[in-house]
Amino acid sequence: MPRHAVETADMQAITAGFGLQWEKLGGKTVCITGAAGFLPSYMVESLLYLNETRQLGIRVLAMARSRAGFERRFAHHAGRPDLVCIEQDISRPFTLDEKPHYIIHAASQASPKYYSSDPVGTLSANTLGTAALLELARASGSEGFLYFSSSEVYGQPSRVPTAEDDYGVVDPTNVRACYAESKRMGENMCVSWHHQHGVPVKIVRPFHTYGPRMLLDDGRVYADFVACILRNEPIALKSDGLATRAFCYSADAVAGFWKVLLDGAPATAYNIGNPDGEISMRGLGQLLVGMYPEKGLTVSFVERKEGDVYMPSAVSRGCPDIARAAALGWQPRTSLADGFRRTIESYL
């Protein structure tokens, strides 16, 4: 099955619309961890699209925990010589025969449903995995290293919209902090390897990102909403729905990740998100049902079921200040309504 038309349009936008210096990657080997995941798979896809359209000869080492998951995700690329699957749990020791020119560490259990059910696995990829990959970059003389951090590092932010130095409180004795604290540690590992060994690290902090390929059953509220629209079911909120988040369409975010890797300053963190996409959960539910009036759907409120492992955030408002990324020449371009419409279309 070829790429979905929505994904093809996204690849065109990523590779042609943001002034990225793709020639830096020509003939290079790029290792991407978590390659079958939502956002890293789009990074893999964009490199393969560049090879198809610009013949850049990029070799992609796609590291995935499950080969079966990789093959499902990239079935439309079966047999391509420029895409190599490496089956590996990044939190366990490994060796790599090749020396990658660029490393993108995006493997992580980002869904809050894992913070309760598997906190050790959640923090391990962000710490043990990060250390192993930084050592690989050091030993390989890699030209670039991109670490996927998270807006969760801000905890309860001291200011909203939140800039890269507006840190708030994270309680390290709360098990939910397994994600935020390990992402923070991963960032410090990056700057420490840069300081001591000269590894050319860059850090991105994605805010809420949505789009084609996101798992609709991973427990995040906005994914639940999209699943409801696709199943013609009413949207059921498990809170008052007043918390706000800023949502960024995945193609815009992926272009931002590449921009930071190729043009960002070493040992520096960049927020990647869309401040114009800020909306309450209730408002997002109402927006989505309003986009499809023919379905006759509604937004309602329900109690969480007993035994629900989802661990909600205590942050009532999340919105990035993206001035630092904008100074590199990156800005998100996709409106909330257009992005969610494209997302829903991609599953049809």
Tab-separated table of N, CA and C in Angstrom, residues 41 47 74 84 97 169:
chain	number	residue	atom	x	y	z
A	41	SER	N	8.549	7.988	13.161
A	41	SER	CA	8.250	7.350	11.875
A	41	SER	C	8.071	8.393	10.776
A	47	LEU	N	12.935	11.268	5.330
A	47	LEU	CA	14.233	10.935	4.720
A	47	LEU	C	14.051	10.052	3.487
A	74	PHE	N	6.043	0.207	8.258
A	74	PHE	CA	6.710	0.522	6.995
A	74	PHE	C	6.501	-0.562	5.942
A	84	VAL	N	16.959	0.252	6.959
A	84	VAL	CA	17.414	-0.938	7.672
A	84	VAL	C	16.781	-0.971	9.051
A	97	ASP	N	27.194	-2.024	14.397
A	97	ASP	CA	28.354	-2.211	13.529
A	97	ASP	C	28.697	-0.958	12.736
A	169	VAL	N	7.828	23.270	39.051
A	169	VAL	CA	8.056	22.247	40.061
A	169	VAL	C	7.696	20.867	39.519
